[in-house]
Amino acid sequence: MVKVGILVGKHGRGSNMAALIRAMRVEPDLMTPRVVVAPSPSTPALELAADLGVATCVVPYAPPEDYGQRLLEALRGCDLVCLAGFMKLLPVEVIQAFPSRVLNIHPALLPRHGGQGMYGMRVHEAALAAGDTESGCTVHLVTERYDEGPILLQLRCPVLPDDTAESLAARVLELEHKAYPEALRSIALEVV
Ligand code: GRF
């Protein structure tokens, strides 16, 4: 059984985290959520994780010197790590401790609209500004650079003429909740 650690961002609402946890609950012999790690005790996703019966842990960003080591401690016993709204570059020691076993989801069709500073509504605003007729989400492996690891899965949706960043974000988020569990499942099948 593959034990999964989920890292959420400071203001993470945790909808992808919840989708992952729910999918793992369907196949407990294949994969199980071991811990949800957040950078702040006030991260909304922590309460949701606790409601879903998953252990939680707070690892603040500061001081940055031993952030990687503290994350590794929080992730002890995990086989695989999912970033779900985690905004920082993952410390290199964490990437090295989980080779090809750290996943992320991005709300666009990478390599379009990725990279440092491309998160939240900015991604959807960029898709609209570029006149894209199609968007979607990408699950990829995490490397030492933002949004550049090998792509595992992409799901696509249309960009409609009257879309706002918000309406597009909502359409993409629905796809995220399908894509991330599916990609996790296929990696879990490789690991198990
Ligand atoms: C999602 O749009 C995801 O693609 C990005 O951060 C957002 C997190 O949303 N990496 P949520 O906290 O999972 O609802």
Coordinates of N, CA, C and O and ligand atoms in Angstrom, one line a residue:
M1 N 0.8 -1.2 0.0 CA 0.0 0.0 0.0 C 0.9 1.3 0.0 O 1.8 1.4 0.8
V2 N 0.6 2.2 -0.9 CA 1.4 3.4 -1.0 C 0.9 4.5 -0.1 O -0.3 4.9 -0.1
K3 N 1.9 5.0 0.7 CA 1.5 6.0 1.7 C 1.8 7.4 1.1 O 3.0 7.6 0.7
V4 N 0.8 8.2 1.2 CA 0.9 9.5 0.4 C 1.0 10.7 1.4 O 0.1 10.8 2.3
G5 N 1.9 11.6 1.2 CA 1.9 12.8 2.0 C 1.5 13.9 1.0 O 1.8 13.9 -0.2
I6 N 0.7 14.8 1.5 CA 0.1 15.9 0.7 C 0.6 17.2 1.3 O 0.4 17.5 2.5
L7 N 1.2 18.1 0.5 CA 1.7 19.4 0.9 C 0.7 20.5 0.3 O 0.5 20.5 -0.9
V8 N 0.1 21.3 1.2 CA -0.8 22.3 0.8 C -0.1 23.7 1.0 O 0.9 23.8 1.8
G9 N -0.6 24.7 0.3 CA 0.0 26.1 0.5 C -0.7 26.8 1.7 O -1.7 26.4 2.2
K10 N -0.1 28.0 2.0 CA -0.5 28.7 3.1 C -2.0 29.0 3.2 O -2.6 28.9 4.2
H11 N -2.5 29.4 2.0 CA -4.0 29.8 2.0 C -4.8 28.7 1.4 O -5.9 28.9 1.0
G12 N -4.2 27.5 1.3 CA -4.9 26.4 0.5 C -6.3 26.1 1.0 O -6.5 25.8 2.2
R13 N -7.2 26.1 0.1 CA -8.6 25.7 0.5 C -8.7 24.2 0.5 O -9.5 23.6 1.1
G14 N -7.8 23.5 -0.3 CA -7.7 22.0 -0.1 C -8.6 21.2 -1.0 O -8.9 20.0 -0.7
S15 N -9.2 21.8 -2.1 CA -10.1 21.0 -2.8 C -9.4 19.8 -3.6 O -10.0 18.7 -3.7
N16 N -8.2 20.0 -4.1 CA -7.5 18.9 -4.7 C -7.1 17.9 -3.7 O -7.1 16.7 -3.9
M17 N -6.6 18.4 -2.5 CA -6.3 17.5 -1.4 C -7.4 16.6 -1.1 O -7.3 15.4 -0.9
A18 N -8.6 17.2 -1.0 CA -9.8 16.4 -0.6 C -10.1 15.4 -1.7 O -10.5 14.3 -1.4
A19 N -10.0 15.8 -3.0 CA -10.2 14.9 -4.1 C -9.3 13.7 -4.0 O -9.7 12.5 -4.2
L20 N -8.0 14.0 -3.7 CA -7.0 12.9 -3.6 C -7.4 11.9 -2.4 O -7.4 10.7 -2.5
I21 N -7.7 12.5 -1.3 CA -8.1 11.7 -0.1 C -9.3 10.8 -0.4 O -9.3 9.7 -0.1
R22 N -10.3 11.4 -1.0 CA -11.5 10.7 -1.3 C -11.2 9.5 -2.2 O -11.7 8.4 -2.1
A23 N -10.3 9.8 -3.2 CA -10.0 8.7 -4.1 C -9.2 7.6 -3.4 O -9.4 6.4 -3.7
M24 N -8.3 8.0 -2.5 CA -7.6 7.0 -1.8 C -8.4 6.1 -0.9 O -8.2 4.9 -0.8
R25 N -9.5 6.7 -0.4 CA -10.4 6.0 0.5 C -11.2 4.9 -0.3 O -11.6 3.9 0.3
V26 N -11.3 5.1 -1.6 CA -12.0 4.1 -2.4 C -11.1 2.8 -2.6 O -11.6 1.7 -2.8
E27 N -9.8 3.0 -2.6 CA -8.9 1.9 -2.8 C -7.8 1.8 -1.7 O -6.6 2.0 -2.0
P28 N -8.3 1.5 -0.5 CA -7.4 1.6 0.6 C -6.2 0.6 0.6 O -5.2 0.8 1.2
D29 N -6.4 -0.5 -0.2 CA -5.3 -1.5 -0.3 C -4.2 -1.0 -1.3 O -3.1 -1.5 -1.2
L30 N -4.6 0.0 -2.1 CA -3.6 0.5 -3.1 C -2.9 1.7 -2.5 O -1.7 1.9 -2.6
M31 N -3.6 2.7 -1.9 CA -3.0 3.9 -1.5 C -3.8 4.5 -0.3 O -5.0 4.3 -0.1
T32 N -3.0 5.2 0.6 CA -3.6 5.8 1.8 C -3.0 7.1 2.1 O -1.8 7.3 1.9
P33 N -3.8 8.1 2.5 CA -3.2 9.4 2.9 C -2.5 9.3 4.3 O -3.2 9.0 5.2
R34 N -1.2 9.6 4.3 CA -0.6 9.4 5.6 C -0.5 10.7 6.4 O -0.7 10.8 7.6
V35 N -0.3 11.8 5.7 CA -0.2 13.1 6.4 C -0.5 14.3 5.4 O -0.2 14.2 4.2
V36 N -1.1 15.3 5.9 CA -1.3 16.6 5.2 C -0.4 17.6 5.9 O -0.5 17.8 7.1
V37 N 0.5 18.3 5.2 CA 1.5 19.2 5.7 C 1.1 20.6 5.2 O 1.0 20.8 4.0
A38 N 1.0 21.6 6.1 CA 0.7 22.9 5.8 C 1.7 23.9 6.4 O 2.3 23.5 7.5
P39 N 2.0 25.0 5.8 CA 2.9 26.0 6.4 C 2.4 26.8 7.5 O 3.2 27.5 8.2
S40 N 1.1 26.8 7.8 CA 0.6 27.6 8.8 C -0.6 26.9 9.5 O -1.4 26.2 8.8
P41 N -0.8 27.1 10.8 CA -1.9 26.4 11.5 C -3.2 27.0 11.0 O -4.3 26.3 11.2
S42 N -3.2 28.2 10.4 CA -4.5 28.7 9.9 C -4.8 28.3 8.5 O -5.8 28.8 7.9
T43 N -4.0 27.5 7.9 CA -4.4 27.0 6.5 C -5.7 26.3 6.5 O -5.9 25.3 7.2
P44 N -6.7 26.8 5.7 CA -8.0 26.2 5.7 C -8.0 24.7 5.4 O -8.8 24.0 6.0
A45 N -7.1 24.3 4.6 CA -7.1 22.8 4.2 C -6.9 21.9 5.4 O -7.3 20.8 5.4
L46 N -6.2 22.4 6.4 CA -5.9 21.6 7.6 C -7.2 21.1 8.3 O -7.3 19.9 8.7
E47 N -8.2 22.0 8.4 CA -9.4 21.6 9.0 C -10.2 20.6 8.2 O -10.7 19.6 8.7
L48 N -10.1 20.8 6.9 CA -10.8 19.8 6.0 C -10.1 18.5 6.1 O -10.8 17.4 6.1
A49 N -8.8 18.5 6.1 CA -8.0 17.2 6.3 C -8.4 16.5 7.6 O -8.7 15.3 7.6
A50 N -8.5 17.2 8.6 CA -8.8 16.6 9.9 C -10.3 16.1 9.9 O -10.5 15.0 10.4
D51 N -11.2 16.8 9.2 CA -12.6 16.3 9.1 C -12.6 15.0 8.3 O -13.5 14.2 8.5
L52 N -11.6 14.9 7.4 CA -11.6 13.7 6.5 C -10.8 12.6 7.2 O -10.5 11.5 6.7
G53 N -10.4 12.9 8.4 CA -9.7 11.8 9.3 C -8.3 11.6 8.9 O -7.7 10.5 9.2
V54 N -7.6 12.6 8.4 CA -6.2 12.5 8.0 C -5.3 13.2 9.0 O -5.7 14.3 9.4
A55 N -4.2 12.6 9.3 CA -3.2 13.3 10.2 C -2.7 14.6 9.6 O -2.5 14.6 8.4
T56 N -2.5 15.6 10.4 CA -2.0 16.9 9.9 C -0.7 17.3 10.6 O -0.5 16.9 11.7
C57 N 0.0 18.2 10.0 CA 1.2 18.6 10.5 C 1.5 20.0 10.0 O 1.2 20.3 8.8
V58 N 2.1 20.9 10.8 CA 2.4 22.3 10.4 C 4.0 22.4 10.3 O 4.6 22.1 11.3
V59 N 4.4 22.8 9.1 CA 5.9 23.0 9.0 C 6.0 24.4 8.4 O 5.8 24.6 7.2
P60 N 6.3 25.4 9.3 CA 6.4 26.8 8.8 C 7.6 27.0 7.8 O 8.6 26.2 7.9
Y61 N 7.5 27.9 6.9 CA 8.5 28.2 5.9 C 9.8 28.7 6.6 O 10.9 28.5 6.2
A62 N 9.6 29.5 7.7 CA 10.7 30.2 8.3 C 11.0 29.4 9.6 O 10.1 29.0 10.3
P63 N 12.3 29.3 10.0 CA 13.5 29.8 9.2 C 13.7 28.9 8.0 O 13.5 27.7 8.1
P64 N 14.2 29.4 6.9 CA 14.4 28.6 5.7 C 15.5 27.6 5.8 O 15.5 26.6 5.0
E65 N 16.5 27.8 6.7 CA 17.7 27.0 6.6 C 17.4 25.5 6.7 O 17.9 24.7 5.9
D66 N 16.6 25.1 7.6 CA 16.4 23.6 7.8 C 15.0 23.2 7.3 O 14.4 22.2 7.7
Y67 N 14.4 24.1 6.5 CA 13.0 23.8 6.0 C 12.9 22.4 5.4 O 12.0 21.7 5.7
G68 N 13.8 22.1 4.5 CA 13.8 20.8 3.8 C 13.9 19.7 4.8 O 13.1 18.7 4.7
Q69 N 14.7 19.8 5.8 CA 14.8 18.7 6.8 C 13.6 18.5 7.6 O 13.1 17.4 7.9
R70 N 13.0 19.7 7.9 CA 11.7 19.6 8.7 C 10.6 19.0 7.9 O 9.8 18.3 8.4
L71 N 10.6 19.3 6.6 CA 9.6 18.7 5.7 C 9.8 17.2 5.6 O 8.8 16.4 5.7
L72 N 11.1 16.8 5.5 CA 11.4 15.4 5.4 C 10.9 14.7 6.7 O 10.4 13.5 6.6
E73 N 11.1 15.3 7.8 CA 10.6 14.6 9.0 C 9.1 14.5 9.0 O 8.6 13.4 9.4
A74 N 8.4 15.5 8.6 CA 6.9 15.4 8.5 C 6.5 14.4 7.5 O 5.4 13.8 7.7
L75 N 7.3 14.1 6.5 CA 6.9 13.2 5.5 C 7.5 11.8 5.7 O 7.4 10.9 4.9
R76 N 8.1 11.6 6.9 CA 8.7 10.3 7.2 C 7.6 9.2 7.1 O 6.5 9.3 7.5
G77 N 8.0 8.1 6.4 CA 7.1 7.0 6.2 C 6.2 7.1 5.0 O 5.5 6.2 4.6
C78 N 6.3 8.2 4.3 CA 5.6 8.4 3.0 C 6.4 7.8 1.9 O 7.6 7.8 1.9
D79 N 5.7 7.2 0.9 CA 6.3 6.7 -0.3 C 6.2 7.7 -1.5 O 7.0 7.6 -2.4
L80 N 5.3 8.6 -1.4 CA 5.0 9.5 -2.5 C 4.4 10.8 -1.9 O 3.8 10.8 -0.9
V81 N 4.7 11.9 -2.7 CA 4.3 13.2 -2.2 C 3.4 13.9 -3.3 O 3.8 13.9 -4.4
C82 N 2.3 14.5 -2.9 CA 1.5 15.2 -3.8 C 1.5 16.7 -3.4 O 1.1 17.0 -2.2
L83 N 1.8 17.6 -4.2 CA 1.7 19.0 -4.0 C 0.3 19.4 -4.4 O -0.1 19.1 -5.5
A84 N -0.4 20.1 -3.5 CA -1.8 20.5 -3.9 C -2.0 21.9 -3.4 O -2.4 22.2 -2.3
G85 N -1.6 22.8 -4.3 CA -1.7 24.3 -3.9 C -0.4 24.7 -3.2 O -0.4 25.9 -2.7
F86 N 0.6 23.9 -3.2 CA 1.9 24.3 -2.6 C 2.6 25.3 -3.5 O 2.8 24.9 -4.7
M87 N 2.9 26.5 -3.0 CA 3.4 27.5 -3.9 C 4.9 27.6 -4.0 O 5.4 28.3 -4.9
K88 N 5.6 27.1 -3.1 CA 7.1 27.3 -3.0 C 7.8 26.3 -3.9 O 7.2 25.2 -4.2
L89 N 9.1 26.6 -4.2 CA 9.9 25.5 -4.8 C 10.2 24.5 -3.7 O 10.5 24.9 -2.6
L90 N 10.0 23.3 -4.0 CA 10.3 22.2 -3.0 C 11.8 22.1 -2.8 O 12.6 22.1 -3.7
P91 N 12.2 22.1 -1.5 CA 13.7 22.0 -1.3 C 14.3 20.8 -1.9 O 13.6 19.7 -2.0
V92 N 15.5 20.9 -2.4 CA 16.1 19.9 -3.3 C 16.2 18.5 -2.5 O 16.1 17.5 -3.1
E93 N 16.4 18.6 -1.2 CA 16.6 17.3 -0.5 C 15.3 16.5 -0.5 O 15.3 15.3 -0.4
V94 N 14.2 17.2 -0.5 CA 12.9 16.5 -0.6 C 12.7 15.9 -1.9 O 12.3 14.7 -2.0
I95 N 13.1 16.6 -3.0 CA 13.0 16.0 -4.3 C 13.9 14.8 -4.5 O 13.5 13.7 -5.0
Q96 N 15.1 14.9 -3.9 CA 16.0 13.8 -4.0 C 15.6 12.6 -3.1 O 15.9 11.4 -3.5
A97 N 14.9 12.9 -2.0 CA 14.4 11.8 -1.2 C 13.2 11.0 -1.8 O 13.0 9.8 -1.4
F98 N 12.6 11.6 -2.8 CA 11.4 11.0 -3.4 C 11.6 11.0 -4.9 O 10.8 11.7 -5.6
P99 N 12.6 10.3 -5.5 CA 12.9 10.5 -6.9 C 11.7 10.0 -7.8 O 11.2 8.9 -7.6
S100 N 11.3 10.9 -8.7 CA 10.1 10.6 -9.5 C 8.9 10.3 -8.7 O 8.0 9.6 -9.2
R101 N 8.8 10.7 -7.5 CA 7.7 10.4 -6.6 C 7.0 11.6 -6.0 O 6.4 11.5 -5.0
V102 N 7.3 12.8 -6.6 CA 6.6 14.0 -6.2 C 5.8 14.5 -7.3 O 6.3 14.8 -8.4
L103 N 4.5 14.7 -7.1 CA 3.5 15.1 -8.1 C 3.0 16.5 -7.8 O 2.9 16.9 -6.7
N104 N 2.7 17.2 -8.9 CA 2.0 18.5 -8.7 C 0.9 18.6 -9.8 O 0.9 18.0 -10.8
I105 N 0.0 19.5 -9.5 CA -1.1 19.8 -10.5 C -1.0 21.3 -10.8 O -0.9 22.1 -9.8
H106 N -1.2 21.6 -12.0 CA -1.1 23.0 -12.5 C -2.4 23.3 -13.3 O -2.8 22.5 -14.1
P107 N -3.0 24.5 -13.1 CA -4.3 24.7 -13.7 C -4.2 25.3 -15.1 O -4.9 26.2 -15.5
A108 N -3.3 24.7 -15.9 CA -3.2 25.1 -17.4 C -2.6 23.9 -18.1 O -2.1 23.0 -17.5
L109 N -2.5 24.0 -19.4 CA -1.9 23.0 -20.2 C -0.4 23.3 -20.4 O 0.0 24.0 -21.3
L110 N 0.4 22.8 -19.4 CA 1.8 23.1 -19.5 C 2.3 22.5 -20.8 O 1.8 21.6 -21.3
P111 N 3.3 23.2 -21.4 CA 4.1 24.3 -20.9 C 3.5 25.6 -21.0 O 4.2 26.6 -20.7
R112 N 2.3 25.7 -21.4 CA 1.7 27.1 -21.4 C 1.3 27.5 -20.0 O 0.9 26.8 -19.2
H113 N 1.6 28.8 -19.8 CA 1.2 29.5 -18.5 C 1.7 28.8 -17.3 O 0.9 28.6 -16.3
G114 N 2.9 28.4 -17.3 CA 3.6 27.9 -16.1 C 4.7 28.7 -15.7 O 5.0 29.8 -16.3
G115 N 5.4 28.3 -14.6 CA 6.6 29.0 -14.2 C 6.4 29.8 -12.9 O 5.2 29.9 -12.4
Q116 N 7.5 30.4 -12.4 CA 7.4 31.2 -11.2 C 6.4 32.3 -11.3 O 6.3 33.0 -12.3
G117 N 5.6 32.5 -10.3 CA 4.6 33.5 -10.2 C 3.3 33.2 -11.0 O 2.3 34.0 -10.9
M118 N 3.3 32.1 -11.7 CA 2.0 31.7 -12.4 C 1.2 30.8 -11.5 O 1.5 29.5 -11.5
Y119 N 0.3 31.3 -10.8 CA -0.6 30.5 -9.9 C -1.9 31.3 -9.8 O -2.0 32.4 -10.1
G120 N -2.9 30.5 -9.3 CA -4.2 31.1 -9.0 C -4.8 31.7 -10.3 O -4.6 31.3 -11.4
M121 N -5.5 32.9 -10.1 CA -6.2 33.5 -11.2 C -5.2 34.0 -12.3 O -5.6 34.2 -13.5
R122 N -4.0 34.3 -11.9 CA -3.0 34.7 -13.0 C -2.9 33.8 -14.1 O -2.7 34.2 -15.3
V123 N -3.0 32.5 -13.8 CA -2.9 31.5 -14.9 C -4.1 31.6 -15.9 O -3.9 31.6 -17.1
H124 N -5.3 31.8 -15.3 CA -6.4 31.8 -16.2 C -6.5 33.2 -16.9 O -6.9 33.3 -18.0
E125 N -6.1 34.2 -16.2 CA -6.0 35.6 -16.9 C -5.0 35.5 -18.1 O -5.3 36.0 -19.1
A126 N -3.9 34.8 -17.9 CA -2.9 34.6 -19.0 C -3.5 33.8 -20.2 O -3.3 34.2 -21.3
A127 N -4.3 32.8 -19.8 CA -4.9 32.0 -20.9 C -5.9 32.9 -21.7 O -5.9 32.8 -22.9
L128 N -6.7 33.7 -21.0 CA -7.6 34.6 -21.7 C -6.9 35.6 -22.5 O -7.3 35.9 -23.6
A129 N -5.9 36.2 -21.9 CA -5.1 37.3 -22.6 C -4.5 36.8 -23.8 O -4.3 37.5 -24.8
A130 N -4.1 35.5 -23.8 CA -3.4 34.9 -25.0 C -4.4 34.5 -26.0 O -4.0 34.1 -27.1
G131 N -5.7 34.6 -25.7 CA -6.7 34.2 -26.7 C -6.8 32.7 -26.9 O -7.3 32.2 -27.9
D132 N -6.3 31.9 -25.9 CA -6.4 30.5 -26.0 C -7.9 30.0 -26.2 O -8.8 30.6 -25.5
T133 N -8.1 29.0 -27.0 CA -9.4 28.5 -27.2 C -9.6 27.2 -26.4 O -10.7 26.7 -26.3
E134 N -8.5 26.8 -25.7 CA -8.5 25.6 -25.0 C -7.7 25.8 -23.7 O -6.6 26.4 -23.8
S135 N -8.1 25.2 -22.6 CA -7.3 25.2 -21.4 C -7.4 23.8 -20.8 O -7.9 22.9 -21.4
G136 N -7.1 23.7 -19.5 CA -7.2 22.4 -18.8 C -6.2 22.4 -17.7 O -5.8 23.4 -17.1
C137 N -5.8 21.2 -17.3 CA -4.9 21.0 -16.2 C -3.8 20.0 -16.5 O -4.0 19.2 -17.4
T138 N -2.8 20.1 -15.8 CA -1.6 19.2 -16.0 C -1.1 18.6 -14.7 O -0.9 19.4 -13.7
V139 N -1.0 17.3 -14.6 CA -0.3 16.7 -13.5 C 1.1 16.3 -14.0 O 1.2 15.7 -15.1
H140 N 2.1 16.7 -13.2 CA 3.4 16.4 -13.7 C 4.3 16.1 -12.5 O 4.0 16.3 -11.3
L141 N 5.5 15.5 -12.8 CA 6.4 15.2 -11.7 C 7.2 16.5 -11.4 O 7.4 17.4 -12.3
V142 N 7.5 16.6 -10.1 CA 8.2 17.9 -9.7 C 9.7 17.7 -9.8 O 10.3 16.7 -9.4
T143 N 10.3 18.8 -10.3 CA 11.8 18.9 -10.4 C 12.2 20.1 -9.7 O 11.4 20.8 -9.0
E144 N 13.5 20.5 -9.9 CA 14.0 21.7 -9.1 C 13.5 23.0 -9.8 O 13.9 24.0 -9.3
R145 N 12.8 22.9 -10.9 CA 12.3 24.2 -11.5 C 10.8 24.1 -11.5 O 10.2 23.1 -11.7
Y146 N 10.2 25.4 -11.4 CA 8.8 25.5 -11.4 C 8.1 24.9 -12.7 O 8.5 25.3 -13.8
D147 N 7.2 23.9 -12.5 CA 6.3 23.5 -13.5 C 7.0 22.9 -14.7 O 6.4 22.9 -15.8
E148 N 8.2 22.3 -14.5 CA 8.9 21.8 -15.7 C 9.1 20.3 -15.8 O 9.7 19.8 -16.7
G149 N 8.6 19.6 -14.8 CA 8.9 18.1 -14.7 C 8.0 17.4 -15.8 O 7.1 18.0 -16.4
P150 N 8.4 16.1 -16.0 CA 7.7 15.3 -17.0 C 6.2 15.3 -16.8 O 5.7 15.2 -15.6
I151 N 5.4 15.4 -17.8 CA 3.9 15.5 -17.7 C 3.4 14.1 -17.6 O 3.7 13.2 -18.4
L152 N 2.5 13.9 -16.6 CA 1.9 12.6 -16.4 C 0.5 12.5 -17.1 O 0.1 11.5 -17.7
L153 N -0.2 13.6 -17.0 CA -1.6 13.6 -17.5 C -2.1 15.0 -17.7 O -1.8 15.9 -16.9
Q154 N -2.8 15.2 -18.8 CA -3.5 16.5 -19.0 C -4.9 16.2 -19.4 O -5.2 15.3 -20.1
L155 N -5.8 17.1 -18.9 CA -7.2 17.0 -19.3 C -7.6 18.4 -19.8 O -7.1 19.4 -19.3
R156 N -8.4 18.4 -20.9 CA -8.6 19.7 -21.6 C -10.1 20.1 -21.5 O -11.0 19.3 -21.4
C157 N -10.3 21.4 -21.6 CA -11.6 21.9 -21.7 C -11.6 23.2 -22.6 O -10.5 23.8 -22.8
P158 N -12.8 23.6 -23.2 CA -12.8 24.8 -24.0 C -12.7 26.0 -23.2 O -13.1 26.1 -22.0
V159 N -12.1 27.1 -23.8 CA -12.2 28.4 -23.2 C -13.4 29.1 -24.0 O -13.3 29.1 -25.3
L160 N -14.4 29.5 -23.3 CA -15.6 30.0 -24.0 C -15.5 31.6 -24.2 O -14.8 32.2 -23.5
P161 N -16.1 32.1 -25.3 CA -16.0 33.5 -25.6 C -16.3 34.4 -24.5 O -15.7 35.5 -24.3
D162 N -17.3 34.1 -23.6 CA -17.6 35.0 -22.5 C -17.0 34.6 -21.2 O -17.4 35.1 -20.1
D163 N -15.9 33.8 -21.2 CA -15.3 33.4 -20.0 C -14.6 34.6 -19.3 O -14.0 35.4 -19.9
T164 N -14.7 34.5 -18.0 CA -13.9 35.4 -17.1 C -12.8 34.4 -16.5 O -13.0 33.2 -16.6
A165 N -11.8 35.0 -15.9 CA -10.8 34.1 -15.2 C -11.5 33.2 -14.2 O -11.2 32.0 -14.1
E166 N -12.5 33.7 -13.5 CA -13.2 32.9 -12.5 C -14.0 31.8 -13.2 O -14.0 30.7 -12.6
S167 N -14.7 32.1 -14.3 CA -15.5 31.0 -14.9 C -14.6 29.9 -15.4 O -14.9 28.7 -15.4
L168 N -13.5 30.3 -16.0 CA -12.5 29.4 -16.6 C -11.9 28.6 -15.4 O -11.7 27.4 -15.5
A169 N -11.5 29.3 -14.3 CA -10.9 28.6 -13.2 C -11.9 27.5 -12.7 O -11.4 26.4 -12.3
A170 N -13.2 27.8 -12.6 CA -14.1 26.8 -12.1 C -14.2 25.6 -13.0 O -14.3 24.4 -12.5
R171 N -14.2 25.8 -14.3 CA -14.2 24.7 -15.3 C -13.0 23.8 -15.2 O -13.0 22.6 -15.2
V172 N -11.8 24.5 -15.0 CA -10.5 23.8 -14.9 C -10.5 23.0 -13.6 O -10.0 21.9 -13.6
L173 N -11.0 23.6 -12.5 CA -10.9 23.0 -11.2 C -11.7 21.6 -11.2 O -11.2 20.7 -10.6
E174 N -12.8 21.6 -11.9 CA -13.5 20.3 -12.1 C -12.7 19.3 -12.7 O -12.7 18.1 -12.3
L175 N -11.9 19.7 -13.7 CA -11.0 18.7 -14.4 C -9.9 18.3 -13.4 O -9.5 17.1 -13.4
E176 N -9.4 19.2 -12.6 CA -8.3 18.9 -11.7 C -8.7 17.8 -10.8 O -7.9 16.9 -10.5
H177 N -10.0 17.9 -10.3 CA -10.4 16.9 -9.3 C -10.6 15.5 -10.0 O -10.7 14.5 -9.2
K178 N -10.6 15.4 -11.3 CA -10.6 14.1 -12.0 C -9.1 13.7 -12.3 O -8.7 12.6 -12.1
A179 N -8.4 14.7 -12.8 CA -7.0 14.3 -13.3 C -6.1 13.9 -12.1 O -5.3 12.9 -12.3
Y180 N -6.1 14.6 -11.0 CA -5.1 14.4 -10.0 C -5.3 13.0 -9.4 O -4.3 12.2 -9.3
P181 N -6.5 12.6 -9.0 CA -6.7 11.2 -8.5 C -6.3 10.1 -9.5 O -5.7 9.1 -9.2
E182 N -6.6 10.4 -10.8 CA -6.3 9.4 -11.8 C -4.7 9.3 -12.0 O -4.2 8.2 -12.1
A183 N -4.0 10.4 -12.0 CA -2.6 10.3 -12.1 C -2.0 9.7 -10.9 O -1.0 8.9 -11.0
L184 N -2.5 10.0 -9.7 CA -2.0 9.4 -8.5 C -2.1 7.9 -8.5 O -1.2 7.2 -8.2
R185 N -3.3 7.5 -8.9 CA -3.6 6.1 -9.0 C -2.6 5.4 -9.9 O -2.1 4.3 -9.6
S186 N -2.3 5.9 -11.1 CA -1.4 5.2 -12.0 C 0.0 5.2 -11.4 O 0.7 4.2 -11.6
I187 N 0.5 6.2 -10.7 CA 1.8 6.2 -10.1 C 1.8 5.2 -8.9 O 2.7 4.4 -8.8
A188 N 0.7 5.2 -8.2 CA 0.6 4.2 -7.0 C 0.7 2.8 -7.6 O 1.4 1.9 -6.9
L189 N 0.1 2.5 -8.7 CA 0.2 1.2 -9.3 C 1.6 0.8 -9.6 O 2.0 -0.4 -9.6
E190 N 2.4 1.8 -10.0 CA 3.8 1.5 -10.3 C 4.6 1.3 -9.1 O 5.6 0.5 -9.1
V191 N 4.3 2.0 -8.0 CA 5.1 2.0 -6.8 C 4.8 0.7 -6.0 O 5.7 0.1 -5.4
V192 N 3.6 0.3 -6.0 CA 3.1 -0.7 -5.1 C 3.8 -2.1 -5.3 O 4.2 -2.4 -6.5
Ligands
GRF1 C1 -5.3 24.5 -7.9 O1 -5.8 25.3 -8.9 C2 -4.0 23.8 -8.4 O2 -4.0 23.5 -9.7 C3 -2.9 24.8 -8.0 O3 -3.3 25.4 -6.8 C4 -4.8 25.3 -6.7 C5 -5.1 24.7 -5.4 O4 -6.5 24.7 -5.2 N1 -1.6 24.1 -7.9 P1 -7.1 23.8 -4.0 O5 -6.5 24.3 -2.7 O6 -6.7 22.4 -4.3 O7 -8.5 24.0 -4.1

